[in-house]
Structure formats: C-alpha cells, structure tokens
GROMACS .gro file of C-alpha atoms in nm:
model
  515
    1MET     CA    1  -0.654  -4.278   0.116
    2ILE     CA    2  -0.351  -4.104   0.054
    3GLN     CA    3  -0.268  -3.939  -0.298
    4THR     CA    4  -0.023  -4.074  -0.479
    5ASN     CA    5  -0.075  -3.907  -0.837
    6TYR     CA    6  -0.122  -3.492  -0.720
    7ASN     CA    7   0.193  -3.356  -0.843
    8PRO     CA    8   0.132  -2.934  -0.718
    9ASP     CA    9   0.244  -2.671  -0.937
   10VAL     CA   10   0.588  -2.572  -0.816
   11LEU     CA   11   0.577  -2.168  -0.889
   12SER     CA   12   0.201  -2.205  -0.643
   13CYS     CA   13   0.387  -2.377  -0.418
   14LEU     CA   14   0.666  -2.100  -0.389
   15ALA     CA   15   0.348  -1.825  -0.402
   16ASN     CA   16   0.367  -1.941  -0.004
   17LEU     CA   17   0.685  -1.843   0.091
   18SER     CA   18   0.773  -1.581   0.258
   19ASN     CA   19   0.944  -1.301   0.036
   20ASP     CA   20   1.058  -0.924   0.060
   21GLU     CA   21   0.976  -0.984  -0.322
   22VAL     CA   22   0.635  -1.154  -0.301
   23PHE     CA   23   0.614  -1.374  -0.542
   24THR     CA   24   0.196  -1.450  -0.763
   25PRO     CA   25   0.029  -1.725  -0.710
   26PRO     CA   26  -0.081  -1.850  -1.114
   27SER     CA   27  -0.423  -1.837  -0.966
   28LEU     CA   28  -0.395  -1.479  -0.927
   29VAL     CA   29  -0.191  -1.413  -1.224
   30ASN     CA   30  -0.477  -1.589  -1.440
   31ASP     CA   31  -0.739  -1.268  -1.211
   32ILE     CA   32  -0.506  -1.010  -1.358
   33LEU     CA   33  -0.486  -1.119  -1.688
   34ASP     CA   34  -0.851  -1.168  -1.783
   35LEU     CA   35  -0.885  -0.781  -1.741
   36LEU     CA   36  -0.685  -0.735  -2.128
   37PRO     CA   37  -0.866  -0.758  -2.387
   38ALA     CA   38  -0.910  -1.167  -2.461
   39GLU     CA   39  -0.881  -1.093  -2.831
   40LEU     CA   40  -0.437  -1.048  -2.767
   41TRP     CA   41  -0.496  -1.419  -2.682
   42SER     CA   42  -0.565  -1.443  -3.098
   43ASN     CA   43  -0.327  -1.160  -3.138
   44PRO     CA   44   0.026  -1.296  -3.337
   45ASN     CA   45   0.136  -0.990  -3.362
   46ALA     CA   46   0.157  -0.892  -2.979
   47LYS     CA   47   0.430  -0.781  -2.771
   48PHE     CA   48   0.428  -0.901  -2.377
   49LEU     CA   49   0.651  -0.801  -2.104
   50ASP     CA   50   0.701  -0.905  -1.821
   51PRO     CA   51   0.927  -0.635  -1.671
   52VAL     CA   52   1.035  -0.745  -1.242
   53SER     CA   53   0.997  -1.136  -1.346
   54LYS     CA   54   1.021  -1.312  -1.063
   55SER     CA   55   0.978  -1.739  -1.094
   56GLY     CA   56   0.851  -1.629  -1.463
   57VAL     CA   57   0.480  -1.713  -1.362
   58PHE     CA   58   0.281  -1.415  -1.575
   59LEU     CA   59   0.542  -1.536  -1.855
   60ARG     CA   60   0.461  -1.880  -1.822
   61GLU     CA   61   0.008  -1.816  -1.809
   62MET     CA   62   0.022  -1.577  -2.108
   63ALA     CA   63   0.221  -1.839  -2.260
   64LYS     CA   64  -0.027  -2.106  -2.196
   65ARG     CA   65  -0.328  -1.841  -2.293
   66LEU     CA   66  -0.106  -1.786  -2.609
   67MET     CA   67  -0.045  -2.118  -2.685
   68LYS     CA   68  -0.432  -2.224  -2.811
   69GLY     CA   69  -0.568  -1.825  -2.892
   70LEU     CA   70  -0.293  -1.937  -3.134
   71GLU     CA   71  -0.358  -2.265  -3.278
   72THR     CA   72  -0.612  -2.171  -3.560
   73GLN     CA   73  -0.351  -1.932  -3.686
   74ILE     CA   74  -0.041  -2.092  -3.636
   75PRO     CA   75  -0.180  -2.521  -3.631
   76ASP     CA   76   0.136  -2.627  -3.594
   77LYS     CA   77   0.248  -2.674  -3.224
   78GLN     CA   78   0.669  -2.654  -3.230
   79GLU     CA   79   0.634  -2.405  -3.506
   80ARG     CA   80   0.369  -2.183  -3.255
   81ILE     CA   81   0.583  -2.249  -2.928
   82ASN     CA   82   0.905  -2.101  -3.113
   83HIS     CA   83   0.655  -1.780  -3.288
   84ILE     CA   84   0.507  -1.668  -2.911
   85PHE     CA   85   0.865  -1.720  -2.710
   86SER     CA   86   1.102  -1.563  -2.920
   87GLN     CA   87   0.852  -1.304  -3.110
   88GLN     CA   88   0.632  -1.180  -2.811
   89LEU     CA   89   0.680  -1.279  -2.484
   90TYR     CA   90   0.974  -1.050  -2.282
   91GLY     CA   91   1.080  -1.101  -1.936
   92ILE     CA   92   1.301  -0.891  -1.737
   93ALA     CA   93   1.453  -1.071  -1.449
   94ILE     CA   94   1.540  -0.916  -1.108
   95THR     CA   95   1.811  -1.131  -0.976
   96ASP     CA   96   2.043  -1.381  -1.166
   97LEU     CA   97   1.931  -1.665  -0.985
   98THR     CA   98   1.481  -1.559  -1.030
   99ALA     CA   99   1.619  -1.536  -1.486
  100LEU     CA  100   1.694  -1.907  -1.408
  101LEU     CA  101   1.397  -1.955  -1.236
  102SER     CA  102   1.216  -1.780  -1.478
  103ARG     CA  103   1.374  -1.984  -1.755
  104ARG     CA  104   1.320  -2.248  -1.618
  105SER     CA  105   0.959  -2.247  -1.555
  106VAL     CA  106   0.904  -2.107  -1.935
  107TYR     CA  107   1.103  -2.247  -2.126
  108CYS     CA  108   1.167  -2.579  -1.924
  109SER     CA  109   1.508  -2.502  -1.906
  110LYS     CA  110   1.708  -2.283  -1.751
  111THR     CA  111   1.905  -2.192  -2.056
  112ALA     CA  112   1.685  -2.093  -2.367
  113ASN     CA  113   1.930  -2.285  -2.636
  114GLY     CA  114   1.982  -2.549  -2.354
  115LYS     CA  115   1.944  -2.923  -2.495
  116TYR     CA  116   1.545  -2.945  -2.275
  117SER     CA  117   1.469  -2.538  -2.383
  118ILE     CA  118   1.120  -2.632  -2.532
  119CYS     CA  119   1.144  -2.355  -2.785
  120GLU     CA  120   1.451  -2.386  -3.045
  121THR     CA  121   1.545  -2.041  -3.225
  122PHE     CA  122   1.732  -1.938  -2.945
  123ASN     CA  123   2.062  -1.853  -2.957
  124ASP     CA  124   2.173  -1.807  -2.646
  125GLU     CA  125   2.078  -1.800  -2.346
  126GLN     CA  126   1.855  -1.555  -2.175
  127GLY     CA  127   1.696  -1.599  -2.491
  128ASN     CA  128   1.412  -1.320  -2.415
  129ILE     CA  129   1.397  -1.350  -2.034
  130ARG     CA  130   1.738  -1.078  -1.985
  131TYR     CA  131   1.931  -1.024  -1.709
  132LYS     CA  132   2.188  -0.785  -1.660
  133ARG     CA  133   2.324  -0.674  -1.311
  134MET     CA  134   2.326  -0.296  -1.241
  135LYS     CA  135   2.482  -0.075  -1.029
  136HIS     CA  136   2.364   0.207  -0.840
  137THR     CA  137   2.442   0.575  -0.936
  138TRP     CA  138   2.516   0.815  -0.612
  139SER     CA  139   2.448   1.120  -0.603
  140SER     CA  140   2.716   1.437  -0.453
  141THR     CA  141   2.558   1.636  -0.355
  142GLY     CA  142   2.109   1.763  -0.204
  143SER     CA  143   2.055   1.729   0.148
  144ASP     CA  144   1.833   1.491   0.066
  145THR     CA  145   1.990   1.327  -0.245
  146LYS     CA  146   2.294   1.276  -0.167
  147GLY     CA  147   2.432   0.908  -0.034
  148LYS     CA  148   2.127   0.814  -0.194
  149CYS     CA  149   2.057   0.631  -0.545
  150THR     CA  150   1.875   0.861  -0.776
  151TYR     CA  151   1.734   0.639  -1.003
  152CYS     CA  152   1.561   0.467  -0.702
  153GLY     CA  153   1.655   0.637  -0.381
  154ALA     CA  154   1.851   0.353  -0.202
  155SER     CA  155   2.057   0.404   0.035
  156GLN     CA  156   2.492   0.424  -0.079
  157GLU     CA  157   2.530   0.288   0.342
  158VAL     CA  158   2.334   0.006   0.296
  159TYR     CA  159   2.340  -0.073  -0.044
  160ASP     CA  160   2.701  -0.011  -0.126
  161ARG     CA  161   2.824  -0.327  -0.123
  162GLU     CA  162   3.075  -0.597  -0.325
  163ASP     CA  163   3.035  -0.833  -0.630
  164THR     CA  164   2.954  -1.117  -0.479
  165LEU     CA  165   2.630  -0.964  -0.286
  166GLU     CA  166   2.275  -0.861  -0.455
  167THR     CA  167   2.286  -0.472  -0.508
  168TYR     CA  168   1.866  -0.485  -0.575
  169ALA     CA  169   1.941  -0.180  -0.827
  170TYR     CA  170   1.671  -0.306  -1.060
  171ASN     CA  171   1.742  -0.317  -1.479
  172PHE     CA  172   1.375  -0.175  -1.559
  173ILE     CA  173   1.435   0.111  -1.353
  174HIS     CA  174   1.761   0.204  -1.372
  175THR     CA  175   1.749   0.320  -1.692
  176ASP     CA  176   1.710   0.636  -1.830
  177LYS     CA  177   1.622   0.494  -2.170
  178PRO     CA  178   1.406   0.126  -2.050
  179GLU     CA  179   1.324   0.087  -2.419
  180LYS     CA  180   1.667  -0.040  -2.503
  181ILE     CA  181   1.626  -0.264  -2.351
  182PHE     CA  182   1.460  -0.575  -2.635
  183ASN     CA  183   1.423  -0.294  -2.880
  184MET     CA  184   1.041  -0.304  -2.886
  185LYS     CA  185   0.762  -0.174  -2.860
  186PHE     CA  186   0.519  -0.373  -2.661
  187ASP     CA  187   0.067  -0.376  -2.626
  188VAL     CA  188   0.093  -0.516  -2.231
  189ILE     CA  189   0.331  -0.464  -1.997
  190VAL     CA  190   0.237  -0.684  -1.695
  191GLY     CA  191   0.413  -0.841  -1.373
  192ASN     CA  192   0.442  -0.825  -0.969
  193PRO     CA  193   0.699  -0.563  -0.853
  194PRO     CA  194   0.922  -0.557  -0.576
  195TYR     CA  195   0.746  -0.340  -0.330
  196GLN     CA  196   1.017  -0.184  -0.093
  197LEU     CA  197   1.332  -0.142  -0.027
  198GLY     CA  198   1.514  -0.093   0.364
  199SER     CA  199   1.647   0.259   0.340
  200ASP     CA  200   1.814   0.470   0.568
  201GLY     CA  201   2.020   0.207   0.703
  202GLY     CA  202   1.781  -0.015   0.741
  203THR     CA  203   1.502   0.218   1.017
  204ARG     CA  204   1.270   0.288   0.758
  205ASP     CA  205   1.117   0.042   0.426
  206MET     CA  206   1.118   0.286   0.120
  207PRO     CA  207   0.803   0.196  -0.086
  208ILE     CA  208   0.963   0.132  -0.488
  209TYR     CA  209   0.649  -0.023  -0.633
  210ASN     CA  210   0.587   0.318  -0.785
  211LYS     CA  211   0.937   0.355  -0.967
  212PHE     CA  212   0.808   0.086  -1.180
  213ILE     CA  213   0.437   0.136  -1.281
  214GLU     CA  214   0.643   0.533  -1.373
  215GLN     CA  215   0.906   0.269  -1.615
  216ALA     CA  216   0.664   0.138  -1.725
  217LYS     CA  217   0.394   0.426  -1.854
  218LYS     CA  218   0.681   0.521  -1.959
  219LEU     CA  219   0.739   0.329  -2.279
  220ASN     CA  220   0.326   0.362  -2.342
  221PRO     CA  221   0.165   0.040  -2.411
  222LYS     CA  222  -0.161  -0.016  -2.488
  223TYR     CA  223  -0.222  -0.190  -2.163
  224LEU     CA  224  -0.012  -0.164  -1.752
  225THR     CA  225  -0.190  -0.418  -1.613
  226MET     CA  226   0.037  -0.470  -1.155
  227ILE     CA  227   0.007  -0.509  -0.865
  228ILE     CA  228   0.126  -0.344  -0.513
  229PRO     CA  229   0.016  -0.262  -0.234
  230SER     CA  230  -0.241  -0.051  -0.187
  231ARG     CA  231  -0.149   0.174   0.076
  232TRP     CA  232  -0.066   0.403  -0.243
  233MET     CA  233  -0.460   0.528  -0.131
  234ALA     CA  234  -0.373   0.668   0.142
  235SER     CA  235  -0.037   0.651   0.236
  236GLY     CA  236   0.339   0.612   0.196
  237LEU     CA  237   0.675   0.718   0.259
  238GLY     CA  238   0.701   0.940  -0.074
  239LEU     CA  239   0.384   0.909  -0.167
  240THR     CA  240   0.194   1.167  -0.240
  241GLU     CA  241   0.320   1.264  -0.622
  242PHE     CA  242   0.293   0.909  -0.700
  243ARG     CA  243  -0.069   0.867  -0.486
  244LYS     CA  244  -0.201   1.222  -0.676
  245THR     CA  245  -0.137   1.076  -0.997
  246MET     CA  246  -0.286   0.760  -1.010
  247LEU     CA  247  -0.573   0.884  -0.894
  248GLU     CA  248  -0.583   1.169  -1.147
  249ASP     CA  249  -0.586   0.947  -1.435
  250ARG     CA  250  -0.826   0.831  -1.595
  251ARG     CA  251  -0.665   0.525  -1.812
  252ILE     CA  252  -0.714   0.330  -1.495
  253LYS     CA  253  -1.071   0.132  -1.629
  254LYS     CA  254  -1.011  -0.133  -1.337
  255LEU     CA  255  -0.913  -0.169  -0.976
  256VAL     CA  256  -0.949  -0.384  -0.807
  257ASP     CA  257  -0.887  -0.392  -0.398
  258PHE     CA  258  -0.777  -0.685  -0.113
  259PRO     CA  259  -0.775  -0.485   0.230
  260VAL     CA  260  -0.658  -0.812   0.396
  261ALA     CA  261  -0.323  -0.885   0.140
  262ASN     CA  262  -0.226  -1.264   0.324
  263GLU     CA  263  -0.594  -1.353   0.168
  264VAL     CA  264  -0.410  -1.262  -0.185
  265PHE     CA  265  -0.063  -1.427  -0.118
  266ALA     CA  266  -0.094  -1.688   0.197
  267GLY     CA  267   0.145  -1.617   0.502
  268VAL     CA  268   0.288  -1.328   0.400
  269GLU     CA  269   0.166  -0.909   0.592
  270ILE     CA  270   0.131  -0.588   0.432
  271LYS     CA  271  -0.015  -0.368   0.570
  272GLY     CA  272  -0.313  -0.234   0.411
  273GLY     CA  273  -0.357  -0.519   0.196
  274VAL     CA  274  -0.280  -0.485  -0.168
  275CYS     CA  275  -0.478  -0.394  -0.574
  276TYR     CA  276  -0.451  -0.444  -0.878
  277PHE     CA  277  -0.575  -0.258  -1.191
  278LEU     CA  278  -0.571  -0.250  -1.532
  279TRP     CA  279  -0.437   0.089  -1.711
  280ASP     CA  280  -0.506   0.166  -2.150
  281LYS     CA  281  -0.388   0.394  -2.288
  282ASP     CA  282  -0.696   0.476  -2.546
  283TYR     CA  283  -0.976   0.443  -2.257
  284ASN     CA  284  -1.063   0.810  -2.009
  285GLY     CA  285  -1.301   0.739  -1.813
  286LEU     CA  286  -1.489   0.611  -1.443
  287CYS     CA  287  -1.258   0.342  -1.275
  288GLU     CA  288  -1.485  -0.014  -1.230
  289VAL     CA  289  -1.364  -0.051  -0.913
  290THR     CA  290  -1.387  -0.353  -0.666
  291ASN     CA  291  -1.335  -0.463  -0.332
  292ILE     CA  292  -1.286  -0.847  -0.236
  293ARG     CA  293  -1.257  -0.934   0.176
  294GLY     CA  294  -1.275  -1.248   0.257
  295GLU     CA  295  -1.580  -1.397   0.087
  296GLU     CA  296  -1.777  -1.095  -0.023
  297VAL     CA  297  -1.697  -0.912  -0.323
  298PHE     CA  298  -1.884  -0.575  -0.358
  299GLY     CA  299  -1.835  -0.400  -0.694
  300PRO     CA  300  -1.776  -0.353  -1.022
  301THR     CA  301  -1.858   0.066  -0.892
  302GLU     CA  302  -1.815   0.273  -1.105
  303ARG     CA  303  -1.606   0.572  -0.985
  304ASP     CA  304  -1.405   0.925  -1.001
  305LEU     CA  305  -1.101   0.811  -0.832
  306SER     CA  306  -0.972   1.092  -0.779
  307GLU     CA  307  -1.294   1.225  -0.644
  308TYR     CA  308  -1.090   1.341  -0.313
  309ASP     CA  309  -0.705   1.379  -0.209
  310VAL     CA  310  -0.665   0.982  -0.057
  311PHE     CA  311  -0.912   0.666  -0.202
  312VAL     CA  312  -1.221   0.521  -0.036
  313ARG     CA  313  -1.184   0.199  -0.167
  314ASP     CA  314  -1.573   0.161  -0.064
  315SER     CA  315  -1.834   0.284  -0.181
  316ARG     CA  316  -2.128   0.228   0.033
  317ALA     CA  317  -1.747   0.412   0.243
  318ALA     CA  318  -1.826   0.674  -0.042
  319LYS     CA  319  -2.167   0.715   0.036
  320ILE     CA  320  -2.189   0.756   0.392
  321LEU     CA  321  -1.899   1.024   0.338
  322LYS     CA  322  -2.061   1.302   0.103
  323LYS     CA  323  -2.381   1.327   0.373
  324VAL     CA  324  -2.094   1.412   0.698
  325ILE     CA  325  -1.899   1.641   0.446
  326SER     CA  326  -2.261   1.766   0.288
  327PHE     CA  327  -2.269   1.969   0.656
  328LYS     CA  328  -1.985   2.166   0.605
  329GLU     CA  329  -1.801   2.170   0.895
  330PRO     CA  330  -1.480   2.300   1.027
  331SER     CA  331  -1.295   1.929   1.135
  332ILE     CA  332  -1.185   1.868   1.464
  333ILE     CA  333  -0.785   1.928   1.357
  334ASP     CA  334  -0.851   2.281   1.461
  335ILE     CA  335  -0.844   2.086   1.815
  336LEU     CA  336  -0.562   1.846   1.687
  337ALA     CA  337  -0.262   1.918   1.778
  338VAL     CA  338   0.067   1.860   1.570
  339ASP     CA  339   0.310   1.571   1.490
  340LYS     CA  340   0.575   1.586   1.760
  341GLU     CA  341   0.418   1.934   1.836
  342PHE     CA  342   0.640   1.995   2.187
  343GLY     CA  343   0.925   1.847   2.001
  344TRP     CA  344   1.008   1.514   2.155
  345THR     CA  345   1.012   1.246   1.933
  346SER     CA  346   0.903   0.867   2.042
  347ASN     CA  347   1.227   0.813   2.208
  348PHE     CA  348   1.307   1.102   2.396
  349THR     CA  349   1.392   0.985   2.735
  350GLY     CA  350   1.520   1.330   2.909
  351PHE     CA  351   1.266   1.260   3.166
  352HIS     CA  352   1.272   1.155   3.516
  353SER     CA  353   1.060   0.910   3.730
  354GLU     CA  354   0.998   1.068   4.038
  355ARG     CA  355   0.833   1.446   4.066
  356LYS     CA  356   1.008   1.748   4.133
  357ASN     CA  357   0.878   2.068   4.305
  358GLY     CA  358   0.813   2.270   3.916
  359ASP     CA  359   0.780   1.934   3.682
  360VAL     CA  360   0.450   1.922   3.408
  361PRO     CA  361   0.399   1.512   3.351
  362LEU     CA  362   0.467   1.391   3.021
  363PHE     CA  363   0.292   1.058   2.886
  364TYR     CA  364   0.489   0.870   2.665
  365ILE     CA  365   0.435   0.524   2.524
  366LYS     CA  366   0.762   0.238   2.537
  367LYS     CA  367   0.694  -0.070   2.406
  368GLY     CA  368   0.420  -0.051   2.415
  369LYS     CA  369   0.336   0.025   2.766
  370ARG     CA  370   0.181   0.384   2.895
  371ASP     CA  371   0.369   0.540   3.105
  372ILE     CA  372   0.408   0.924   3.298
  373GLY     CA  373   0.754   1.063   3.336
  374TRP     CA  374   0.867   1.434   3.462
  375ILE     CA  375   0.992   1.696   3.359
  376SER     CA  376   1.029   2.060   3.408
  377ARG     CA  377   0.885   2.302   3.319
  378LYS     CA  378   1.143   2.520   3.166
  379GLU     CA  379   1.213   2.246   3.001
  380VAL     CA  380   0.941   2.266   2.774
  381ASN     CA  381   1.019   2.478   2.525
  382LYS     CA  382   0.771   2.392   2.213
  383SER     CA  383   0.435   2.480   2.208
  384GLU     CA  384   0.408   2.634   2.517
  385ASN     CA  385   0.090   2.756   2.455
  386LEU     CA  386  -0.096   2.442   2.466
  387ILE     CA  387   0.070   2.291   2.845
  388TYR     CA  388  -0.254   2.400   2.988
  389LYS     CA  389  -0.531   2.307   2.837
  390TRP     CA  390  -0.677   1.945   2.925
  391LYS     CA  391  -0.558   1.726   2.669
  392VAL     CA  392  -0.736   1.395   2.514
  393MET     CA  393  -0.413   1.156   2.367
  394ILE     CA  394  -0.456   0.911   2.112
  395PRO     CA  395  -0.218   0.595   2.054
  396GLN     CA  396  -0.012   0.786   1.716
  397ALA     CA  397   0.051   0.395   1.596
  398GLY     CA  398  -0.282   0.192   1.691
  399SER     CA  399  -0.501  -0.120   1.529
  400ASP     CA  400  -0.385  -0.172   1.129
  401GLY     CA  401  -0.612  -0.153   0.852
  402GLY     CA  402  -0.697  -0.464   0.654
  403LYS     CA  403  -0.773  -0.730   0.934
  404LYS     CA  404  -1.008  -1.060   0.826
  405ILE     CA  405  -1.260  -0.893   1.158
  406PRO     CA  406  -1.375  -0.628   1.251
  407ASP     CA  407  -1.164  -0.324   1.401
  408ILE     CA  408  -1.186  -0.065   1.676
  409VAL     CA  409  -0.921   0.147   1.426
  410LEU     CA  410  -0.700   0.344   1.711
  411GLY     CA  411  -0.559   0.302   2.053
  412LYS     CA  412  -0.809   0.446   2.349
  413PRO     CA  413  -0.835   0.752   2.437
  414LEU     CA  414  -0.655   0.865   2.725
  415ILE     CA  415  -0.748   1.226   2.874
  416ALA     CA  416  -0.429   1.433   2.998
  417PRO     CA  417  -0.532   1.712   3.289
  418SER     CA  418  -0.341   2.084   3.246
  419PRO     CA  419  -0.105   2.136   3.323
  420SER     CA  420   0.035   1.833   3.060
  421VAL     CA  421   0.235   1.753   2.726
  422CYS     CA  422   0.445   1.441   2.532
  423THR     CA  423   0.646   1.221   2.359
  424GLN     CA  424   0.524   1.197   2.009
  425SER     CA  425   0.465   0.856   2.075
  426TYR     CA  426   0.075   1.107   2.089
  427LEU     CA  427  -0.136   1.332   1.886
  428PHE     CA  428  -0.429   1.513   2.122
  429PHE     CA  429  -0.695   1.702   2.087
  430PHE     CA  430  -0.702   1.996   2.295
  431THR     CA  431  -0.961   2.199   2.497
  432GLU     CA  432  -0.984   2.449   2.773
  433SER     CA  433  -1.183   2.185   3.018
  434GLU     CA  434  -1.177   1.883   3.157
  435ILE     CA  435  -1.629   1.902   3.125
  436LYS     CA  436  -1.493   1.927   2.730
  437ALA     CA  437  -1.221   1.647   2.735
  438ASN     CA  438  -1.462   1.363   2.930
  439ASN     CA  439  -1.699   1.487   2.631
  440ILE     CA  440  -1.474   1.484   2.320
  441GLU     CA  441  -1.343   1.108   2.484
  442THR     CA  442  -1.705   1.026   2.467
  443TYR     CA  443  -1.707   1.128   2.005
  444LEU     CA  444  -1.336   0.943   1.971
  445ARG     CA  445  -1.474   0.590   2.122
  446THR     CA  446  -1.760   0.612   1.866
  447ARG     CA  447  -1.827   0.366   1.578
  448PHE     CA  448  -1.860   0.674   1.356
  449PHE     CA  449  -1.543   0.921   1.424
  450ARG     CA  450  -1.365   0.552   1.400
  451PHE     CA  451  -1.537   0.473   1.050
  452LEU     CA  452  -1.453   0.812   1.010
  453VAL     CA  453  -1.088   0.771   1.083
  454SER     CA  454  -1.055   0.427   0.889
  455LEU     CA  455  -1.136   0.647   0.542
  456ARG     CA  456  -0.843   0.773   0.607
  457LYS     CA  457  -0.626   0.525   0.784
  458ILE     CA  458  -0.504   0.236   0.612
  459THR     CA  459  -0.183   0.110   0.817
  460GLN     CA  460  -0.092   0.110   1.160
  461HIS     CA  461   0.026   0.498   1.236
  462ALA     CA  462  -0.265   0.786   1.250
  463THR     CA  463  -0.033   1.121   1.171
  464ARG     CA  464  -0.230   1.413   1.178
  465SER     CA  465  -0.426   1.468   0.849
  466THR     CA  466  -0.657   1.105   0.864
  467TYR     CA  467  -0.859   1.303   1.096
  468THR     CA  468  -0.877   1.536   0.859
  469TRP     CA  469  -1.243   1.416   0.762
  470ILE     CA  470  -1.403   1.412   1.112
  471PRO     CA  471  -1.683   1.693   1.164
  472ILE     CA  472  -1.646   1.928   1.491
  473GLN     CA  473  -1.900   1.848   1.690
  474ASN     CA  474  -2.027   2.132   1.985
  475PHE     CA  475  -1.861   1.941   2.318
  476SER     CA  476  -2.015   2.110   2.580
  477LYS     CA  477  -2.213   1.785   2.630
  478PRO     CA  478  -2.143   1.414   2.488
  479TRP     CA  479  -2.192   1.182   2.183
  480THR     CA  480  -2.368   0.891   2.131
  481ASP     CA  481  -2.354   0.698   1.775
  482GLU     CA  482  -2.766   0.696   1.828
  483LYS     CA  483  -2.698   1.094   1.867
  484LEU     CA  484  -2.468   1.101   1.567
  485TYR     CA  485  -2.655   0.818   1.305
  486LYS     CA  486  -2.942   1.048   1.331
  487LYS     CA  487  -2.762   1.407   1.319
  488TYR     CA  488  -2.664   1.305   1.017
  489GLY     CA  489  -2.929   1.079   0.858
  490LEU     CA  490  -2.761   0.746   0.824
  491THR     CA  491  -2.993   0.502   0.696
  492GLU     CA  492  -3.002   0.126   0.813
  493ASP     CA  493  -2.822  -0.020   0.600
  494GLU     CA  494  -2.530   0.260   0.647
  495ILE     CA  495  -2.613   0.208   0.998
  496ALA     CA  496  -2.529  -0.150   0.971
  497PHE     CA  497  -2.252  -0.112   0.692
  498ILE     CA  498  -2.044   0.045   0.977
  499GLU     CA  499  -2.085  -0.153   1.215
  500SER     CA  500  -2.047  -0.459   1.041
  501MET     CA  501  -1.614  -0.315   0.991
  502ILE     CA  502  -1.633  -0.157   1.356
  503ARG     CA  503  -1.643  -0.280   1.685
  504PRO     CA  504  -1.757  -0.124   1.934
  505MET     CA  505  -1.518   0.070   2.226
  506ASP     CA  506  -1.454  -0.009   2.599
  507VAL     CA  507  -1.352   0.124   2.859
  508SER     CA  508  -1.092  -0.190   2.901
  509GLN     CA  509  -0.969  -0.198   2.565
  510ASN     CA  510  -0.664  -0.164   2.364
  511SER     CA  511  -0.556  -0.220   2.014
  512GLY     CA  512  -0.220  -0.384   2.081
  513ALA     CA  513  -0.070  -0.363   2.450
  514ASP     CA  514  -0.119  -0.070   2.610
  515ALA     CA  515  -0.086   0.111   2.333
   0.00000   0.00000   0.00000
C-alpha cells in the first residue's frame, strides 16, 4: 500500500546529496548536540553560534531544544520564539544561497523580517543569520605564500574570480577579529565547516576545516563542537601543526570517530572517515574516545590524545602497539628509501621500452598498472649507492583506510633485483641479498606488519613515516604471523582483533588494479 502521509524532513534529504561542503543530517546534528550539557537548553542567557551555516540544521535543532527547555521560564510561545531567535541563536552563512536556505529552515522565511517569519522582532532581512561576500587577500611576497590568500591559503590562480562566481572566501575565517561580526561573547560554537579547497591549479585539495576550529578557539567559547574529517589524526596536507595542537589540547573532552564516512554522510566519500568532538574551556584531562564502525560501538574509553605523534584511533590497537614498542627495537625505516629516492616523480617518462647496453631496469606504475622500462645507468645521478641493492618495493598509493570490510592495507610487494631503480610510485626496502629480500617480503605480507602500518595510514597514500612503528626483524629467516604473535606475546583476543581488521594477502592479491 502506498503511504500518502509520509513527509520527509527536507534537511535529511538534502544531507544525502554529495557536495564539497557536506550538509549534515538532522539525526547526526542531534548526536553532536547531545555532547553538550543538558542545562544549556534551559539557560535563557546562553548564546549559540554556527559560524558555517549551510542548511540551518544546527540552528533549527538547537531552537527545538531551547523551545522545550525554556517553556517554564517563558511560557508564552511567541515570546519564547522571539527571545530564542533574536537573543540566543546566531549563524554565519557560507554562501548567499545557504544564507537563504538557513533562514528558510530556521525562521520559516528566506528573509528574517518577512511576512511569514516566525520571529516578530527582526528589523532587517538577515536577522541573526548573516552573510557578507568577502574577498581573499592575496600575498605578493614569500616563496610559499605568494599568490595565496593570507587567511585561508587559497590559490589566486583558482579563486581570484569575477563577482558573479563564488569565491569561497568564508566570512568567519577571513577576518582578524571574528568577535566583531556579532560583537558578543558566545557560550557555544557548533557546526560542520567546509572541508577543503582546490589548490595549486586544482591539482591538490587543501584542508580548510582546521582554520575554522582555530578561529573558533580565538573566540574563547565555553564549548566548541564540530564534525570534521578524521585524517587530521595522522596525515593531511599542511596539518602537522594543527594535529600537534589538537593532540596536546587537554580541553578536548570527548571524541567520536567514524572510520567509514558514508555511514554518517550517505553517498559521500571522505577518505579516512569523520569525527566530531567536544572542546570544554574549563576541562583539563583525558579524552573519552568512542569508535563506531557499522553496528560496532567501542568505548567510550579514556585516552591520552598526545601519547604519540599521531592518534591511534582504537584503544585495542593502542594496547597492541604498546607491547610492540616495549621491545625497543629499531624501526624498519632504517632500511626504507625516502620519497622520490632516485629523483623521479610518478609521471616521469624519461626512459625507454627496449633495453640497451648499460641500461638498468626502472620500475614504475602508470594508470594503476605496474611496468618496467629501461634507463641508462649514467642517467641515475641520485642515491647511486642504492642501485645495486636488492629491493622489496611497495606502492605508495594503495588501499585506503576506513572501509566496511577488513582490508589488506597495502598493495602487494614486488622484489626488484640488483641493479634496479624506480619512480616515486614506489617506496622500497633495501638489502644486500636475494635471500634477505625474500624474507623481508614475507614480513610485509603478514597481517601483523600491515596492522601496524594501518595505525598510521589513514588515507590512500603510505609515506615513509607510515612505517615508523614497524620493528625491524632478523631477515636471515622468513616470517609468519604465528612467529610474530608469539614473539610479541599477543593474546588470543589481540590476535582475533588484528585478524578481524586485516585480510590475508595472497600472492595473487593486489590493492587496486595492479598497484
């Protein structure tokens, strides 16, 4: 039978649309608001700011809670509405369109003082949901900053646009004095900021959500909560200082992490997942971390976010890591090449397909397919000492983290004989003999090895630092998971956890095409 009285929440439908600025489902908004103390909703003096209003869903859901919480203090419904919308809820829209959408969903009118607005006290069209078209401020100096916005780092080549096009110069972060936007002190700042900007001609995506968090902290609210990509925990272009600041900030009271982003934002792919947090100005202590993957909810568990230079997302994994680190063995990065070891990028084409006298094989990946070219030995001028090493190569780009099913984490390893070279497509472990190369490969194929990699690999690329926590072994013999589990004293539960997260790597398996 057709259901004729079904009236879906338009903001739930909107949240399912894929967009660079991800809209937030109402159900998720309420999960985030649940982090805040319940007494806020019965405080008529508390002031709330969404500095990145898109659909107005945060403001709308906060209004619902305040309407209920202030019912006894302000019994008259219309008086209560007027008070909440004019004295407690404030928003900064990210575009002209989202300003109209936000006002429509919050005030029931695209203009705050319109005929159908449910708030009677506004004298202007914007009300407390402001939008002001901003311009980027382009730097003319500095090798790293020239041609970029001094506030957000946007590329002038990409975002210096005519007035009819959106500039993505967000009001909240394009000012030195965000407190002047409303000229008031906020108790709560909450929202879902834009995640990234295209940069350098569109070849790289530059994180921008960190700038909204940093700006919000400058306003010194009592509480701050936002939902952002989780990749800041271990990686991200230009996020090193932000990650350090976040991990060392003991005011982060709660953290809820989703390794699989489309379980939160249906139909939207965000590499590495998403998380939301509660920052409490007056808190100083450990953080309650909850990890949610599908139907499994692990936590909350009290964690020290600053225990390592990156954040180990699951406390069960952190316990295993502690056992391994306690052996105080050297890291395998001692025999791991650096990025672009021989000087060639992944798109290098200065080689030929037919072997000539004096050539060495060059291993590369093109369009996801592995291949071998040839290059004159005389043309290899960097890291010449490694040409004649045996190599166990591993693609830098492989399986990304945050999938619903257990994964193999890395692409399959490849043994390259001496002499040999490669492009940036590969990192490689080097050794002096074929026997040791074969034994290193057995180590790379173990679940144990790839599990430790996964703790630092939150997106598709595995850089050299990703292998920091992998202990070096005696490579005069091959390695198996059973040997490694026994060596490091892992319990049955710990072994089961590793094997629930990491699939076996068969000889025939790849991680994405041939790479």
